[in-house]
Amino acid sequence: MSEAGDAKGVFASAAKKVKMGKRVEKALKEKAAASSSQEATEEDANKAPEPYTCIGHFDADFTELCRRAGLPPTEIPPVVLRAKRPGTPPPPDPKAKDPTPPEEPVDVAEEEPKPKTYVTKEKYSYFKPNIQVEMEHEEKPATVTEIYIRGWKIDDMMVDIFRNCFPTIEKLNTINLWNVGLTDKTLRDLAAIFPQCPNLKNVSIEGNPIAEEPWACLIGDDSLIVNLSLRHNEITDRGASGIGAALSTVTTCNKNLISLNLSHNKFSDVGAEAVVKGLRMNRVLLCLSLASNKITDKGAVKFGELLSRFPLTHEEVVERRKLLSDKGSPDRGTGKSPPPSRRAESKDRPGSVRSGSHLDKGDKKRDKSSKKKDSKKDKDEGAKGGTKKDDKWKKGGSRSSIVGLTETVNKTTKGKKTTSSKDKKGGAAPESESPDMVEAINPLLDSVESIDGQLWIPGNRSIINLNLSRNEIGEAGLKSLLLALQYQITLANLAPHPALKGLMRLSLGRNPIRADSEAYQKLQDLLLTRDPFYKPQAKSPDGEVQSLVG
């Protein structure tokens, strides 16, 4: 019995050890599986996600990029349609008959219709950041045309998101940023994004004062912006100087910007003079607003000189000689000297007697023959398309040809029939005649006049709208602007230009100018005739004056 009991005890202890071994092995397996799954999870977390490719749907792209940037869903600014003022309903047709019989009057208080002039929102939702957009077709998310961001800060993370999604919006033409807390870095980053947007033409950045004032980066050589508004940015003379240098220098010129709004800033005559300097060689800008600044008579006199005529500086004279030499001598690039007749007949030598005046008769004959050869070379070169330096001012894609486009198109297309690109047999038909576009001309190649040893050229006649209202301009500045306008009218009558029409609108309201000022009255009378919608009064057969304005 004792031996049997001992054997049974040994068997029980062995069985217990086997069970404990299985439990330990199972626990070890579970622990190994848990550690391996944890390691896999950590690897997945550390693994960088695949880069997101924008598809051109701004709402979806912006939301996904914000999510990947780590923004919680509640902090992602929603993309909403921009509210529009309800249109005026059409007047009822008096001839239309109402098929429904008149109903009995009901209590107005019971069935009052909901208002249509505004939309109610939940509490504080108006103050939450959002991005307002306008679309060509509201049911198509890829047709976003305008983006408005107002009242919330755009930081570096948002700029990185915009860098990915803005260039993929094919129809985007307007970006409006108001009070978004831009810094020097974020503004420069945005300025680098804008040229990548193929159809972006209108940019408005307002209510964003920046201490460094890097506004000139928006008007670079690669800028495609046509209309730029920089109101309420506290731009001083420092920022205006940079903007003036970006508009044009002796060798460069912005060829796309047509409208520039610098109103409600803080620059004085120094900044106005810098802008004037930038417009000396610029013949593209049409509309300029400098309202609500600190411009006095001194700045207005500078604008008067710009609009009438001004002498060339030494640097401009040197550049003009280079351009004329390159234009008249195709061998300049090969290191050969220009013909003697060109050097003798240079018009850029004011105050000295031309060497050609001392030639004898034989020399004059040789001079005439050299003139003919040079003119023939000029014609041949003109047929080839001009020199490289001229091409800098006549690049394709420049919007300077917009000036005078309507008139040119009307003249060239009047009476012509349009033809299809293919004929009936399926072959390619000859290309239709394109309208003659007015190309940008370097002002340095314009005709000059030598006065007191200086070369004078006609002033800027491409600006048609100038706003100087709400400044500090007095009688002296007013008289200078009046003389400039009179000069432009005289020059237009003597040498009309299809594109350079001259000033058509000049705003001087809210300046310290007397209403009964004689110069002010003359200026208003001249501007009235310059108005493109002005219709002169006609006399009736009885001799009474009748207005043609409908």
PDB file of C-alpha atoms in Angstrom, residues 92-238:
ATOM      1  CA  PRO A  92     -44.552  90.993 -62.977  1.00  0.00           C
ATOM      2  CA  ASP A  93     -45.869  90.801 -66.500  1.00  0.00           C
ATOM      3  CA  PRO A  94     -49.055  92.897 -66.683  1.00  0.00           C
ATOM      4  CA  LYS A  95     -50.321  90.874 -69.680  1.00  0.00           C
ATOM      5  CA  ALA A  96     -49.996  87.555 -67.927  1.00  0.00           C
ATOM      6  CA  LYS A  97     -53.221  86.250 -66.458  1.00  0.00           C
ATOM      7  CA  ASP A  98     -53.251  84.511 -63.126  1.00  0.00           C
ATOM      8  CA  PRO A  99     -54.887  81.082 -63.666  1.00  0.00           C
ATOM      9  CA  THR A 100     -55.511  80.567 -59.963  1.00  0.00           C
ATOM     10  CA  PRO A 101     -58.556  82.281 -58.467  1.00  0.00           C
ATOM     11  CA  PRO A 102     -57.964  84.770 -55.671  1.00  0.00           C
ATOM     12  CA  GLU A 103     -57.841  83.097 -52.301  1.00  0.00           C
ATOM     13  CA  GLU A 104     -59.413  84.288 -49.130  1.00  0.00           C
ATOM     14  CA  PRO A 105     -57.210  86.569 -47.028  1.00  0.00           C
ATOM     15  CA  VAL A 106     -55.345  84.763 -44.262  1.00  0.00           C
ATOM     16  CA  ASP A 107     -53.683  85.950 -41.135  1.00  0.00           C
ATOM     17  CA  VAL A 108     -50.236  87.264 -42.045  1.00  0.00           C
ATOM     18  CA  ALA A 109     -48.823  86.524 -38.622  1.00  0.00           C
ATOM     19  CA  GLU A 110     -49.544  82.814 -39.013  1.00  0.00           C
ATOM     20  CA  GLU A 111     -47.882  82.224 -42.424  1.00  0.00           C
ATOM     21  CA  GLU A 112     -45.102  84.798 -42.572  1.00  0.00           C
ATOM     22  CA  PRO A 113     -42.514  83.704 -45.182  1.00  0.00           C
ATOM     23  CA  LYS A 114     -38.880  83.230 -44.196  1.00  0.00           C
ATOM     24  CA  PRO A 115     -36.559  86.144 -45.058  1.00  0.00           C
ATOM     25  CA  LYS A 116     -34.371  85.738 -48.136  1.00  0.00           C
ATOM     26  CA  THR A 117     -31.957  88.635 -47.597  1.00  0.00           C
ATOM     27  CA  TYR A 118     -29.892  86.922 -44.907  1.00  0.00           C
ATOM     28  CA  VAL A 119     -29.121  83.492 -43.458  1.00  0.00           C
ATOM     29  CA  THR A 120     -29.079  82.720 -39.753  1.00  0.00           C
ATOM     30  CA  LYS A 121     -26.207  80.740 -38.262  1.00  0.00           C
ATOM     31  CA  GLU A 122     -25.492  79.130 -34.956  1.00  0.00           C
ATOM     32  CA  LYS A 123     -23.759  81.039 -32.190  1.00  0.00           C
ATOM     33  CA  TYR A 124     -20.140  82.123 -32.876  1.00  0.00           C
ATOM     34  CA  SER A 125     -20.041  80.307 -36.230  1.00  0.00           C
ATOM     35  CA  TYR A 126     -19.535  83.630 -37.998  1.00  0.00           C
ATOM     36  CA  PHE A 127     -16.205  84.070 -36.180  1.00  0.00           C
ATOM     37  CA  LYS A 128     -14.853  80.602 -36.948  1.00  0.00           C
ATOM     38  CA  PRO A 129     -12.138  80.505 -39.655  1.00  0.00           C
ATOM     39  CA  ASN A 130     -13.324  79.441 -43.080  1.00  0.00           C
ATOM     40  CA  ILE A 131     -12.320  79.764 -46.726  1.00  0.00           C
ATOM     41  CA  GLN A 132     -14.892  81.313 -49.013  1.00  0.00           C
ATOM     42  CA  VAL A 133     -14.854  80.332 -52.666  1.00  0.00           C
ATOM     43  CA  GLU A 134     -16.736  81.167 -55.822  1.00  0.00           C
ATOM     44  CA  MET A 135     -17.297  78.605 -58.567  1.00  0.00           C
ATOM     45  CA  GLU A 136     -18.357  78.662 -62.157  1.00  0.00           C
ATOM     46  CA  HIS A 137     -20.672  75.727 -61.458  1.00  0.00           C
ATOM     47  CA  GLU A 138     -21.590  74.978 -57.861  1.00  0.00           C
ATOM     48  CA  GLU A 139     -22.143  71.296 -58.607  1.00  0.00           C
ATOM     49  CA  LYS A 140     -18.608  70.925 -60.034  1.00  0.00           C
ATOM     50  CA  PRO A 141     -15.883  71.161 -57.328  1.00  0.00           C
ATOM     51  CA  ALA A 142     -13.112  71.607 -59.918  1.00  0.00           C
ATOM     52  CA  THR A 143     -14.432  75.000 -61.088  1.00  0.00           C
ATOM     53  CA  VAL A 144     -13.225  77.187 -58.207  1.00  0.00           C
ATOM     54  CA  THR A 145     -12.416  80.641 -59.621  1.00  0.00           C
ATOM     55  CA  GLU A 146     -12.009  82.889 -56.553  1.00  0.00           C
ATOM     56  CA  ILE A 147     -10.689  82.304 -53.026  1.00  0.00           C
ATOM     57  CA  TYR A 148     -11.344  84.689 -50.100  1.00  0.00           C
ATOM     58  CA  ILE A 149      -9.649  84.355 -46.710  1.00  0.00           C
ATOM     59  CA  ARG A 150     -10.601  86.944 -44.114  1.00  0.00           C
ATOM     60  CA  GLY A 151      -9.763  87.518 -40.465  1.00  0.00           C
ATOM     61  CA  TRP A 152      -7.611  84.528 -39.473  1.00  0.00           C
ATOM     62  CA  LYS A 153      -3.855  83.983 -39.462  1.00  0.00           C
ATOM     63  CA  ILE A 154      -2.102  82.188 -42.307  1.00  0.00           C
ATOM     64  CA  ASP A 155       0.985  80.531 -40.804  1.00  0.00           C
ATOM     65  CA  ASP A 156       3.811  78.519 -42.370  1.00  0.00           C
ATOM     66  CA  MET A 157       1.820  75.276 -42.236  1.00  0.00           C
ATOM     67  CA  MET A 158      -1.072  76.835 -44.169  1.00  0.00           C
ATOM     68  CA  VAL A 159       1.332  78.251 -46.750  1.00  0.00           C
ATOM     69  CA  ASP A 160       2.773  74.750 -47.285  1.00  0.00           C
ATOM     70  CA  ILE A 161      -0.769  73.427 -47.811  1.00  0.00           C
ATOM     71  CA  PHE A 162      -1.546  76.211 -50.288  1.00  0.00           C
ATOM     72  CA  ARG A 163       1.714  75.473 -52.114  1.00  0.00           C
ATOM     73  CA  ASN A 164       0.379  72.004 -52.929  1.00  0.00           C
ATOM     74  CA  CYS A 165      -3.235  72.762 -53.786  1.00  0.00           C
ATOM     75  CA  PHE A 166      -3.286  76.266 -55.369  1.00  0.00           C
ATOM     76  CA  PRO A 167      -1.348  75.387 -58.565  1.00  0.00           C
ATOM     77  CA  THR A 168      -3.691  72.475 -59.310  1.00  0.00           C
ATOM     78  CA  ILE A 169      -6.823  74.673 -59.397  1.00  0.00           C
ATOM     79  CA  GLU A 170      -7.081  75.209 -63.119  1.00  0.00           C
ATOM     80  CA  LYS A 171      -9.653  78.020 -63.172  1.00  0.00           C
ATOM     81  CA  LEU A 172      -8.379  80.010 -60.174  1.00  0.00           C
ATOM     82  CA  ASN A 173      -8.096  83.683 -61.201  1.00  0.00           C
ATOM     83  CA  THR A 174      -8.580  85.660 -57.937  1.00  0.00           C
ATOM     84  CA  ILE A 175      -7.043  85.428 -54.453  1.00  0.00           C
ATOM     85  CA  ASN A 176      -8.223  87.879 -51.794  1.00  0.00           C
ATOM     86  CA  LEU A 177      -6.486  87.955 -48.399  1.00  0.00           C
ATOM     87  CA  TRP A 178      -7.698  90.420 -45.768  1.00  0.00           C
ATOM     88  CA  ASN A 179      -6.217  90.720 -42.275  1.00  0.00           C
ATOM     89  CA  VAL A 180      -4.539  87.315 -42.299  1.00  0.00           C
ATOM     90  CA  GLY A 181      -1.421  88.205 -40.277  1.00  0.00           C
ATOM     91  CA  LEU A 182       1.181  87.692 -42.988  1.00  0.00           C
ATOM     92  CA  THR A 183       4.878  87.968 -42.146  1.00  0.00           C
ATOM     93  CA  ASP A 184       7.880  88.649 -44.337  1.00  0.00           C
ATOM     94  CA  LYS A 185       8.467  84.914 -44.830  1.00  0.00           C
ATOM     95  CA  THR A 186       4.866  83.910 -45.504  1.00  0.00           C
ATOM     96  CA  LEU A 187       4.388  86.756 -48.000  1.00  0.00           C
ATOM     97  CA  ARG A 188       7.515  85.787 -49.928  1.00  0.00           C
ATOM     98  CA  ASP A 189       6.423  82.138 -49.927  1.00  0.00           C
ATOM     99  CA  LEU A 190       3.007  83.114 -51.290  1.00  0.00           C
ATOM    100  CA  ALA A 191       4.646  85.313 -53.931  1.00  0.00           C
ATOM    101  CA  ALA A 192       6.613  82.258 -55.079  1.00  0.00           C
ATOM    102  CA  ILE A 193       3.387  80.233 -55.349  1.00  0.00           C
ATOM    103  CA  PHE A 194       1.438  82.758 -57.447  1.00  0.00           C
ATOM    104  CA  PRO A 195       3.452  82.306 -60.703  1.00  0.00           C
ATOM    105  CA  GLN A 196       2.689  78.568 -60.557  1.00  0.00           C
ATOM    106  CA  CYS A 197      -1.054  79.249 -60.817  1.00  0.00           C
ATOM    107  CA  PRO A 198      -1.650  79.321 -64.592  1.00  0.00           C
ATOM    108  CA  ASN A 199      -4.692  81.636 -64.662  1.00  0.00           C
ATOM    109  CA  LEU A 200      -4.189  83.778 -61.554  1.00  0.00           C
ATOM    110  CA  LYS A 201      -4.679  87.424 -62.568  1.00  0.00           C
ATOM    111  CA  ASN A 202      -6.143  89.279 -59.556  1.00  0.00           C
ATOM    112  CA  VAL A 203      -4.450  89.430 -56.147  1.00  0.00           C
ATOM    113  CA  SER A 204      -5.651  91.524 -53.215  1.00  0.00           C
ATOM    114  CA  ILE A 205      -3.639  91.584 -49.971  1.00  0.00           C
ATOM    115  CA  GLU A 206      -5.106  94.198 -47.636  1.00  0.00           C
ATOM    116  CA  GLY A 207      -4.943  94.965 -43.934  1.00  0.00           C
ATOM    117  CA  ASN A 208      -1.600  93.160 -43.528  1.00  0.00           C
ATOM    118  CA  PRO A 209       1.059  95.583 -42.271  1.00  0.00           C
ATOM    119  CA  ILE A 210       4.547  94.030 -42.404  1.00  0.00           C
ATOM    120  CA  ALA A 211       7.540  95.730 -40.817  1.00  0.00           C
ATOM    121  CA  GLU A 212       9.991  94.588 -43.535  1.00  0.00           C
ATOM    122  CA  GLU A 213       7.637  95.787 -46.332  1.00  0.00           C
ATOM    123  CA  PRO A 214       8.623  93.163 -48.952  1.00  0.00           C
ATOM    124  CA  TRP A 215       5.792  94.143 -51.301  1.00  0.00           C
ATOM    125  CA  ALA A 216       8.052  94.352 -54.333  1.00  0.00           C
ATOM    126  CA  CYS A 217       8.273  90.539 -54.439  1.00  0.00           C
ATOM    127  CA  LEU A 218       4.713  90.501 -55.815  1.00  0.00           C
ATOM    128  CA  ILE A 219       5.800  92.491 -58.903  1.00  0.00           C
ATOM    129  CA  GLY A 220       8.807  90.448 -59.994  1.00  0.00           C
ATOM    130  CA  ASP A 221       9.844  89.676 -63.545  1.00  0.00           C
ATOM    131  CA  ASP A 222       8.040  86.318 -63.454  1.00  0.00           C
ATOM    132  CA  SER A 223       4.846  87.763 -61.964  1.00  0.00           C
ATOM    133  CA  LEU A 224       1.654  87.150 -63.949  1.00  0.00           C
ATOM    134  CA  ILE A 225      -0.530  89.388 -61.771  1.00  0.00           C
ATOM    135  CA  VAL A 226      -2.637  91.848 -63.769  1.00  0.00           C
ATOM    136  CA  ASN A 227      -4.563  93.605 -60.973  1.00  0.00           C
ATOM    137  CA  LEU A 228      -2.866  94.111 -57.600  1.00  0.00           C
ATOM    138  CA  SER A 229      -4.433  95.792 -54.554  1.00  0.00           C
ATOM    139  CA  LEU A 230      -2.307  96.629 -51.483  1.00  0.00           C
ATOM    140  CA  ARG A 231      -4.646  98.881 -49.507  1.00  0.00           C
ATOM    141  CA  HIS A 232      -4.402  99.457 -45.726  1.00  0.00           C
ATOM    142  CA  ASN A 233      -0.961  97.854 -45.389  1.00  0.00           C
ATOM    143  CA  GLU A 234       0.755 100.874 -43.774  1.00  0.00           C
ATOM    144  CA  ILE A 235       3.256 101.048 -46.637  1.00  0.00           C
ATOM    145  CA  THR A 236       5.847 103.767 -46.013  1.00  0.00           C
ATOM    146  CA  ASP A 237       8.447 105.384 -48.279  1.00  0.00           C
ATOM    147  CA  ARG A 238      10.606 102.290 -47.865  1.00  0.00           C
TER     148      ARG A 238
END
